[in-house]
Tab-separated table of C-alpha atoms in Angstrom:
chain	number	residue	atom	x	y	z
A	1	MET	CA	-34.512	-90.110	-96.114
A	2	SER	CA	-35.153	-88.276	-99.361
A	3	LEU	CA	-38.181	-86.008	-99.294
A	4	THR	CA	-40.092	-84.323	-102.087
A	5	LEU	CA	-42.327	-81.329	-101.655
A	6	ARG	CA	-45.280	-80.224	-103.759
A	7	THR	CA	-48.569	-78.385	-103.613
A	8	ILE	CA	-51.360	-80.593	-102.266
A	9	SER	CA	-55.144	-80.296	-102.334
A	10	ARG	CA	-57.062	-79.040	-99.300
A	11	GLU	CA	-58.599	-82.523	-98.974
A	12	GLN	CA	-55.138	-84.139	-98.736
A	13	HIS	CA	-54.031	-81.458	-96.301
A	14	LEU	CA	-57.085	-81.901	-94.057
A	15	ALA	CA	-56.825	-85.711	-94.130
A	16	TYR	CA	-53.199	-85.409	-92.989
A	17	ILE	CA	-54.095	-83.030	-90.102
A	18	GLN	CA	-56.920	-85.393	-89.059
A	19	SER	CA	-54.447	-88.298	-88.889
A	20	LEU	CA	-52.419	-86.504	-86.181
A	21	PRO	CA	-53.095	-86.269	-82.434
A	22	ALA	CA	-53.175	-82.451	-82.794
A	23	ALA	CA	-51.922	-79.477	-84.822
A	24	SER	CA	-52.237	-75.703	-84.598
A	25	HIS	CA	-55.582	-74.229	-85.649
A	26	MET	CA	-53.530	-71.936	-87.917
A	27	GLN	CA	-52.310	-74.918	-89.913
A	28	VAL	CA	-55.706	-76.327	-90.939
A	29	PRO	CA	-56.674	-75.608	-94.573
A	30	ALA	CA	-59.727	-73.555	-93.506
A	31	TRP	CA	-57.467	-71.015	-91.776
A	32	ALA	CA	-56.691	-69.766	-95.296
A	33	ASP	CA	-60.362	-68.699	-95.605
A	34	VAL	CA	-60.181	-66.894	-92.272
A	35	LYS	CA	-57.159	-64.931	-93.539
A	36	ALA	CA	-58.915	-64.028	-96.799
A	37	GLU	CA	-56.625	-61.037	-97.499
A	38	TRP	CA	-53.662	-63.394	-97.981
A	39	ARG	CA	-53.117	-65.749	-100.920
A	40	SER	CA	-52.682	-69.304	-99.657
A	41	GLU	CA	-51.258	-72.690	-100.567
A	42	SER	CA	-51.142	-76.151	-98.968
A	43	LEU	CA	-47.740	-77.835	-99.127
A	44	GLY	CA	-47.074	-81.537	-98.673
A	45	TRP	CA	-43.871	-83.461	-97.930
A	46	PHE	CA	-43.669	-86.994	-99.357
A	47	ASP	CA	-41.232	-89.781	-98.483
A	48	LYS	CA	-39.659	-92.216	-100.972
A	49	SER	CA	-42.705	-94.482	-100.948
A	50	GLY	CA	-44.974	-91.555	-101.861
A	51	GLN	CA	-46.500	-91.321	-98.374
A	52	LEU	CA	-47.533	-87.844	-97.162
A	53	VAL	CA	-45.382	-87.231	-94.044
A	54	GLY	CA	-45.782	-83.481	-93.445
A	55	ALA	CA	-47.963	-80.519	-94.404
A	56	GLY	CA	-47.894	-76.754	-94.197
A	57	LEU	CA	-50.331	-73.913	-94.767
A	58	VAL	CA	-48.540	-70.984	-96.417
A	59	LEU	CA	-50.073	-67.515	-96.449
A	60	TYR	CA	-48.675	-65.054	-99.006
A	61	ARG	CA	-48.900	-61.326	-98.355
A	62	GLN	CA	-47.975	-59.123	-101.331
A	63	LEU	CA	-45.554	-56.230	-100.837
A	64	PRO	CA	-47.096	-52.863	-101.717
A	65	LYS	CA	-46.617	-52.083	-105.436
A	66	ILE	CA	-44.481	-55.108	-106.425
A	67	LYS	CA	-45.285	-58.728	-107.206
A	68	ARG	CA	-43.167	-60.169	-104.400
A	69	TYR	CA	-44.510	-61.841	-101.310
A	70	LEU	CA	-43.877	-62.509	-97.670
A	71	ALA	CA	-44.561	-66.243	-97.183
A	72	TYR	CA	-45.863	-67.000	-93.708
A	73	LEU	CA	-46.469	-70.375	-92.041
A	74	PRO	CA	-48.147	-69.507	-88.713
A	75	GLU	CA	-47.338	-72.106	-86.037
A	76	GLY	CA	-46.102	-74.385	-88.797
A	77	PRO	CA	-45.213	-76.234	-90.903
A	78	VAL	CA	-46.456	-79.517	-89.437
A	79	ILE	CA	-43.359	-81.671	-89.941
A	80	ASN	CA	-41.006	-83.783	-87.838
A	81	TRP	CA	-39.084	-80.924	-86.219
A	82	TYR	CA	-36.783	-83.267	-84.335
A	83	ALA	CA	-35.612	-85.030	-87.507
A	84	PRO	CA	-31.788	-85.031	-87.612
A	85	ASN	CA	-32.039	-84.104	-91.311
A	86	LEU	CA	-34.124	-80.953	-90.762
A	87	ASP	CA	-32.329	-79.402	-93.785
A	88	ASP	CA	-33.936	-81.994	-96.057
A	89	TRP	CA	-37.363	-80.819	-94.897
A	90	LEU	CA	-36.797	-77.068	-95.080
A	91	ARG	CA	-34.526	-76.670	-98.130
A	92	PRO	CA	-37.132	-77.830	-100.679
A	93	MET	CA	-39.684	-75.577	-98.955
A	94	LEU	CA	-37.458	-72.504	-99.376
A	95	ALA	CA	-36.783	-73.367	-103.023
A	96	HIS	CA	-40.515	-73.767	-103.695
A	97	LEU	CA	-41.458	-70.508	-101.935
A	98	LYS	CA	-38.776	-68.627	-103.853
A	99	GLN	CA	-40.288	-69.936	-107.103
A	100	GLN	CA	-43.648	-68.642	-105.924
A	101	GLY	CA	-42.223	-65.111	-105.687
A	102	ALA	CA	-41.470	-65.008	-101.947
A	103	PHE	CA	-38.712	-62.584	-100.901
A	104	SER	CA	-38.870	-63.676	-97.263
A	105	VAL	CA	-40.237	-66.639	-95.308
A	106	LYS	CA	-41.582	-66.481	-91.751
A	107	MET	CA	-42.497	-69.615	-89.819
A	108	GLY	CA	-43.325	-70.579	-86.252
A	109	PRO	CA	-42.005	-74.022	-85.348
A	110	PRO	CA	-44.565	-75.637	-82.984
A	111	VAL	CA	-41.712	-76.654	-80.686
A	112	ILE	CA	-41.761	-75.970	-76.929
A	113	ILE	CA	-38.401	-75.220	-75.253
A	114	ARG	CA	-39.326	-74.732	-71.597
A	115	ARG	CA	-42.230	-75.173	-69.235
A	116	TRP	CA	-42.866	-73.629	-65.827
A	117	ASP	CA	-45.460	-75.074	-63.469
A	118	SER	CA	-47.723	-72.823	-61.411
A	119	ALA	CA	-45.640	-73.185	-58.240
A	120	ALA	CA	-42.496	-71.976	-60.047
A	121	ILE	CA	-44.361	-68.980	-61.521
A	122	LYS	CA	-45.874	-68.080	-58.139
A	123	SER	CA	-42.474	-68.092	-56.462
A	124	GLY	CA	-41.220	-65.875	-59.315
A	125	ILE	CA	-44.076	-63.421	-58.765
A	126	GLN	CA	-43.302	-63.283	-55.032
A	127	ASP	CA	-39.584	-62.632	-55.583
A	128	PRO	CA	-39.012	-58.860	-55.993
A	129	GLU	CA	-35.757	-59.538	-57.887
A	130	VAL	CA	-37.586	-61.465	-60.615
A	131	LYS	CA	-39.085	-59.377	-63.403
A	132	ARG	CA	-39.496	-61.927	-66.218
A	133	LEU	CA	-40.540	-65.519	-66.627
A	134	ARG	CA	-37.161	-66.361	-68.157
A	135	ASP	CA	-35.498	-65.332	-64.855
A	136	VAL	CA	-37.319	-68.225	-63.156
A	137	GLU	CA	-35.781	-71.679	-63.315
A	138	ALA	CA	-37.855	-73.796	-65.695
A	139	THR	CA	-39.629	-76.898	-64.359
A	140	HIS	CA	-38.994	-78.749	-67.598
A	141	ILE	CA	-36.495	-78.128	-70.399
A	142	GLU	CA	-36.623	-79.832	-73.810
A	143	PRO	CA	-32.968	-80.289	-74.910
A	144	ARG	CA	-34.023	-81.311	-78.441
A	145	ALA	CA	-35.597	-77.865	-78.922
A	146	PHE	CA	-32.175	-76.230	-78.519
A	147	GLU	CA	-30.824	-78.569	-81.209
A	148	VAL	CA	-33.638	-77.442	-83.528
A	149	ALA	CA	-32.698	-73.798	-82.897
A	150	ASP	CA	-29.027	-74.563	-83.649
A	151	ARG	CA	-29.922	-76.319	-86.895
A	152	LEU	CA	-32.092	-73.399	-88.003
A	153	ARG	CA	-29.314	-70.878	-87.292
A	154	LYS	CA	-26.798	-72.973	-89.233
A	155	MET	CA	-29.168	-73.005	-92.215
A	156	GLY	CA	-29.383	-69.205	-92.171
A	157	TRP	CA	-32.722	-68.744	-90.403
A	158	GLN	CA	-32.916	-65.716	-88.111
A	159	GLN	CA	-34.872	-65.611	-84.898
A	160	GLY	CA	-37.705	-63.072	-85.124
A	161	GLU	CA	-37.501	-60.035	-82.902
A	162	ASP	CA	-40.704	-60.399	-80.926
A	163	GLY	CA	-39.019	-58.929	-77.874
A	164	GLY	CA	-40.512	-61.731	-75.783
A	165	ALA	CA	-43.751	-59.779	-75.376
A	166	GLY	CA	-45.401	-62.151	-77.781
A	167	PHE	CA	-48.218	-59.897	-78.946
A	168	GLY	CA	-49.101	-58.131	-82.169
A	169	ASP	CA	-49.301	-59.810	-85.546
A	170	VAL	CA	-46.779	-62.462	-84.619
A	171	GLN	CA	-47.924	-65.503	-82.671
A	172	PRO	CA	-47.334	-65.547	-78.905
A	173	ARG	CA	-43.962	-66.897	-77.800
A	174	TYR	CA	-45.309	-67.671	-74.321
A	175	VAL	CA	-48.601	-69.465	-73.763
A	176	PHE	CA	-50.442	-70.922	-70.802
A	177	GLN	CA	-51.730	-74.504	-70.937
A	178	VAL	CA	-53.634	-76.838	-68.642
A	179	PRO	CA	-52.559	-80.450	-69.318
A	180	LEU	CA	-55.521	-82.865	-69.277
A	181	ALA	CA	-53.985	-86.172	-70.395
A	182	ASN	CA	-54.042	-88.919	-67.747
A	183	ARG	CA	-55.747	-86.684	-65.188
A	184	SER	CA	-59.180	-86.906	-63.601
A	185	LEU	CA	-61.462	-83.877	-63.738
A	186	GLU	CA	-61.317	-83.812	-59.941
A	187	ASP	CA	-57.528	-83.565	-60.163
A	188	VAL	CA	-57.819	-80.638	-62.602
A	189	HIS	CA	-60.222	-78.854	-60.236
A	190	LYS	CA	-57.880	-79.501	-57.292
A	191	GLY	CA	-55.105	-77.880	-59.309
A	192	PHE	CA	-56.947	-74.533	-59.311
A	193	ASN	CA	-55.804	-72.072	-56.679
A	194	GLN	CA	-58.109	-71.124	-53.792
A	195	LEU	CA	-59.249	-67.914	-55.441
A	196	TRP	CA	-60.330	-69.750	-58.604
A	197	ARG	CA	-62.188	-72.433	-56.647
A	198	ARG	CA	-63.874	-69.762	-54.535
A	199	ASN	CA	-64.870	-67.774	-57.636
A	200	ILE	CA	-66.319	-70.839	-59.373
A	201	LYS	CA	-68.410	-71.501	-56.256
A	202	LYS	CA	-69.427	-67.833	-56.057
A	203	ALA	CA	-70.666	-67.886	-59.668
A	204	GLU	CA	-72.622	-71.089	-59.003
A	205	LYS	CA	-74.257	-69.601	-55.901
A	206	ALA	CA	-75.152	-66.423	-57.790
A	207	GLY	CA	-76.859	-68.503	-60.464
A	208	VAL	CA	-74.460	-67.841	-63.344
A	209	GLU	CA	-75.194	-70.245	-66.188
A	210	VAL	CA	-72.861	-70.982	-69.065
A	211	VAL	CA	-74.362	-71.808	-72.464
A	212	GLN	CA	-73.082	-72.488	-75.957
A	213	GLY	CA	-73.904	-69.858	-78.561
A	214	SER	CA	-74.598	-70.111	-82.291
A	215	TYR	CA	-73.600	-68.189	-85.426
A	216	ALA	CA	-76.707	-66.011	-84.977
A	217	GLU	CA	-75.355	-64.812	-81.620
A	218	LEU	CA	-72.012	-63.571	-82.936
A	219	ASP	CA	-73.358	-60.004	-82.919
A	220	GLU	CA	-74.002	-60.392	-79.181
A	221	TRP	CA	-70.424	-61.712	-78.827
A	222	GLN	CA	-69.221	-58.632	-80.740
A	223	ARG	CA	-71.066	-56.266	-78.379
A	224	LEU	CA	-69.256	-57.712	-75.332
A	225	TYR	CA	-65.948	-57.915	-77.199
A	226	GLU	CA	-66.088	-54.209	-78.161
A	227	ILE	CA	-66.829	-53.254	-74.539
A	228	THR	CA	-63.707	-55.242	-73.567
A	229	ALA	CA	-61.598	-53.614	-76.297
A	230	GLU	CA	-62.530	-50.151	-75.081
A	231	ARG	CA	-61.789	-51.062	-71.473
A	232	ASP	CA	-58.461	-52.763	-72.229
A	233	HIS	CA	-57.346	-50.334	-74.959
A	234	PHE	CA	-56.925	-52.650	-77.927
A	235	ARG	CA	-58.285	-52.478	-81.456
A	236	PRO	CA	-61.121	-54.974	-81.854
A	237	ARG	CA	-61.486	-57.182	-84.915
A	238	PRO	CA	-64.704	-56.520	-86.868
A	239	LEU	CA	-67.766	-58.771	-86.602
A	240	GLY	CA	-67.128	-59.949	-90.171
A	241	TYR	CA	-63.860	-61.551	-89.049
A	242	PHE	CA	-65.606	-63.759	-86.481
A	243	GLN	CA	-68.417	-64.608	-88.899
A	244	ARG	CA	-65.862	-65.642	-91.496
A	245	MET	CA	-63.934	-67.616	-88.891
A	246	TRP	CA	-67.083	-69.463	-87.775
A	247	THR	CA	-68.211	-70.263	-91.334
A	248	ALA	CA	-64.774	-71.307	-92.616
A	249	LEU	CA	-63.728	-73.419	-89.635
A	250	ASN	CA	-67.078	-75.115	-89.000
A	251	ASN	CA	-67.587	-75.907	-92.687
A	252	GLU	CA	-64.319	-77.820	-92.487
A	253	ASP	CA	-65.249	-79.571	-89.245
A	254	PRO	CA	-68.566	-78.874	-87.457
A	255	ASN	CA	-66.790	-78.932	-84.100
A	256	ARG	CA	-63.833	-76.673	-84.984
A	257	MET	CA	-65.119	-73.458	-83.367
A	258	ARG	CA	-67.501	-72.873	-80.476
A	259	LEU	CA	-68.955	-69.829	-78.778
A	260	TYR	CA	-69.777	-69.647	-75.068
A	261	PHE	CA	-71.744	-67.131	-72.987
A	262	ALA	CA	-71.889	-66.717	-69.215
A	263	ARG	CA	-75.340	-65.449	-68.248
A	264	HIS	CA	-76.614	-63.917	-65.070
A	265	GLU	CA	-80.333	-63.219	-64.578
A	266	GLY	CA	-80.865	-63.656	-68.303
A	267	GLU	CA	-78.131	-61.196	-69.283
A	268	ASN	CA	-74.911	-62.151	-71.112
A	269	VAL	CA	-72.028	-60.834	-69.012
A	270	ALA	CA	-69.052	-62.732	-70.479
A	271	ALA	CA	-68.281	-64.602	-73.688
A	272	ALA	CA	-65.476	-66.627	-75.254
A	273	THR	CA	-64.578	-68.443	-78.446
A	274	MET	CA	-63.051	-71.920	-78.436
A	275	LEU	CA	-61.101	-73.722	-81.175
A	276	ILE	CA	-60.592	-77.478	-81.463
A	277	VAL	CA	-58.072	-79.470	-83.538
A	278	GLY	CA	-57.721	-83.092	-82.478
A	279	GLY	CA	-56.739	-83.258	-78.813
A	280	HIS	CA	-55.724	-79.589	-78.619
A	281	VAL	CA	-58.378	-77.119	-77.448
A	282	TRP	CA	-57.815	-73.354	-77.350
A	283	TYR	CA	-59.593	-70.596	-75.505
A	284	SER	CA	-59.054	-68.079	-78.270
A	285	TYR	CA	-60.897	-64.786	-77.642
A	286	GLY	CA	-62.563	-63.588	-74.444
A	287	ALA	CA	-64.920	-60.739	-73.603
A	288	SER	CA	-66.820	-59.440	-70.593
A	289	ALA	CA	-69.165	-56.651	-69.572
A	290	ASN	CA	-68.065	-53.838	-67.266
A	291	HIS	CA	-70.644	-54.748	-64.610
A	292	LYS	CA	-71.542	-57.892	-62.625
A	293	ARG	CA	-67.889	-58.839	-62.279
A	294	GLU	CA	-68.600	-59.763	-58.667
A	295	VAL	CA	-70.567	-62.849	-59.830
A	296	ARG	CA	-67.341	-64.142	-61.480
A	297	PRO	CA	-68.721	-65.071	-64.908
A	298	SER	CA	-65.266	-65.531	-66.479
A	299	ASN	CA	-64.213	-68.185	-63.958
A	300	ALA	CA	-67.503	-70.043	-64.439
A	301	MET	CA	-67.104	-69.936	-68.208
A	302	GLN	CA	-63.498	-71.193	-68.161
A	303	TRP	CA	-64.462	-74.075	-65.880
A	304	ARG	CA	-67.301	-75.072	-68.231
A	305	MET	CA	-64.999	-74.844	-71.298
A	306	LEU	CA	-62.353	-76.898	-69.532
A	307	ARG	CA	-64.918	-79.561	-68.619
A	308	ASP	CA	-66.176	-79.652	-72.210
A	309	ALA	CA	-62.612	-79.968	-73.516
A	310	TYR	CA	-62.060	-82.817	-71.065
A	311	ALA	CA	-65.282	-84.541	-72.164
A	312	MET	CA	-64.087	-84.349	-75.783
A	313	GLY	CA	-60.943	-86.243	-74.786
A	314	ALA	CA	-58.632	-83.242	-75.158
A	315	THR	CA	-55.047	-83.681	-73.953
A	316	VAL	CA	-54.453	-79.962	-73.443
A	317	TYR	CA	-56.584	-76.885	-72.747
A	318	ASP	CA	-54.661	-73.916	-74.096
A	319	LEU	CA	-55.321	-70.430	-72.736
A	320	ARG	CA	-53.067	-68.948	-75.450
A	321	GLY	CA	-50.780	-65.966	-75.053
A	322	ILE	CA	-49.260	-64.469	-71.949
A	323	SER	CA	-46.546	-61.855	-71.617
A	324	ASP	CA	-43.338	-63.034	-69.949
A	325	SER	CA	-43.504	-60.148	-67.479
A	326	LEU	CA	-43.889	-61.058	-63.797
A	327	ASP	CA	-43.806	-57.404	-62.774
A	328	GLU	CA	-47.040	-56.451	-60.994
A	329	THR	CA	-46.884	-52.923	-62.430
A	330	ASP	CA	-46.917	-54.257	-66.024
A	331	HIS	CA	-50.316	-53.794	-67.735
A	332	LEU	CA	-50.186	-57.414	-69.011
A	333	PHE	CA	-49.495	-58.881	-65.585
A	334	GLY	CA	-53.188	-59.456	-64.815
A	335	LEU	CA	-53.354	-61.903	-67.714
A	336	ILE	CA	-50.724	-64.275	-66.339
A	337	GLN	CA	-52.170	-63.864	-62.839
A	338	PHE	CA	-55.635	-64.935	-64.046
A	339	LYS	CA	-54.297	-67.893	-66.051
A	340	VAL	CA	-51.859	-69.139	-63.407
A	341	GLY	CA	-54.842	-69.682	-61.098
A	342	THR	CA	-55.865	-72.670	-63.248
A	343	GLY	CA	-52.836	-74.587	-61.960
A	344	GLY	CA	-51.522	-75.155	-65.488
A	345	GLN	CA	-48.104	-74.441	-66.987
A	346	ALA	CA	-46.504	-71.612	-68.881
A	347	ALA	CA	-44.770	-72.829	-72.031
A	348	GLU	CA	-42.189	-71.070	-74.184
A	349	TYR	CA	-42.126	-71.823	-77.902
A	350	LEU	CA	-39.082	-71.461	-80.147
A	351	GLY	CA	-40.681	-68.270	-81.464
A	352	GLU	CA	-40.921	-67.145	-85.072
A	353	TRP	CA	-38.039	-67.449	-87.525
A	354	ASP	CA	-37.303	-65.577	-90.749
A	355	PHE	CA	-35.397	-66.580	-93.838
A	356	PRO	CA	-34.587	-63.633	-96.138
A	357	LEU	CA	-34.632	-64.987	-99.709
A	358	ASN	CA	-33.951	-61.456	-100.931
A	359	LYS	CA	-31.966	-59.544	-98.305
A	360	LEU	CA	-32.728	-56.116	-99.742
A	361	LEU	CA	-36.505	-56.590	-99.840
A	362	HIS	CA	-36.435	-58.304	-96.442
A	363	LYS	CA	-34.721	-55.245	-94.977
A	364	ALA	CA	-37.199	-52.925	-96.710
A	365	LEU	CA	-40.063	-54.880	-95.124
A	366	ASP	CA	-38.419	-54.612	-91.674
A	367	ILE	CA	-38.202	-50.836	-92.044
A	368	TYR	CA	-41.790	-50.647	-93.338
A	369	MET	CA	-43.085	-52.750	-90.399
A	370	SER	CA	-41.158	-50.772	-87.784
A	371	ARG	CA	-42.747	-47.511	-89.005
A	372	ARG	CA	-46.313	-48.800	-88.737
């Protein structure tokens, strides 16, 4: 199969994404507007008959002081990763990016290698010998994913050093997902652990109500989010980022981004943002107040978001990143503990891969990044 690659319009790109069952929210054309500090380009792969068969959103970040760029395709490109001729897809992309002044390419193949169901994770947590998710036997392994990794290595791609923690600027290697396809809502609810079911009931009894918010309420979102950032010791994104995200994504598709609040006695005590692309729904950012935790607003909000995702016909509800640590003393352990209660699955992606087009500049960037 001979493939050609060229720049495509945002309209072509969006039409292609809309023709698929799902794609990452970081591969829709509007994501370029969210990441306004990067230059961007939509790439299209065409087959012999001139049919668009793949697309990718490339973000270009300029190196300080020189006109050379890091080309980044977050959770992309959206191509047939299992194609036996993967070279024919990626070679023209590298040639094109080099022409555009890229010294290095970073991409995140949306390919899952392993999955662990909740029971497997729970037994891992209970076993004192087990410290990491990868020490637990996977419930499902995708052999084709290993072939993809082999092909990439043979082509000269290098696996990114995310250390398995999966946080920071790179996209998470490990995520937590609740599968919804071919399940009843009752079945999903039954999949929750006792604590989750009890907390959902507790919130109901206490009168917690969950409502959808609007653009005008993003400043209220920001207030709760900054409280959370202070409590959990992370650097919050500014309000402008969320406003830009809302405007860019919802201009592209009015149902791309949603905001939810959990209220108790008229007061907002938890909030979350949700992203939607086809049948894939993500819980993307979460926030909560320091008080009223006993009325379990976060559980109530997740259950409402899950039900809404289900009503939209979503095939997966994605709770995004987790660390692969199963050690109870690890500060990120609470995250996996909270998410595992939904009865979903942990999934491990292939991770991010780099291709140094200019080895010297690629090395310089590595040194620069490690000092930050």
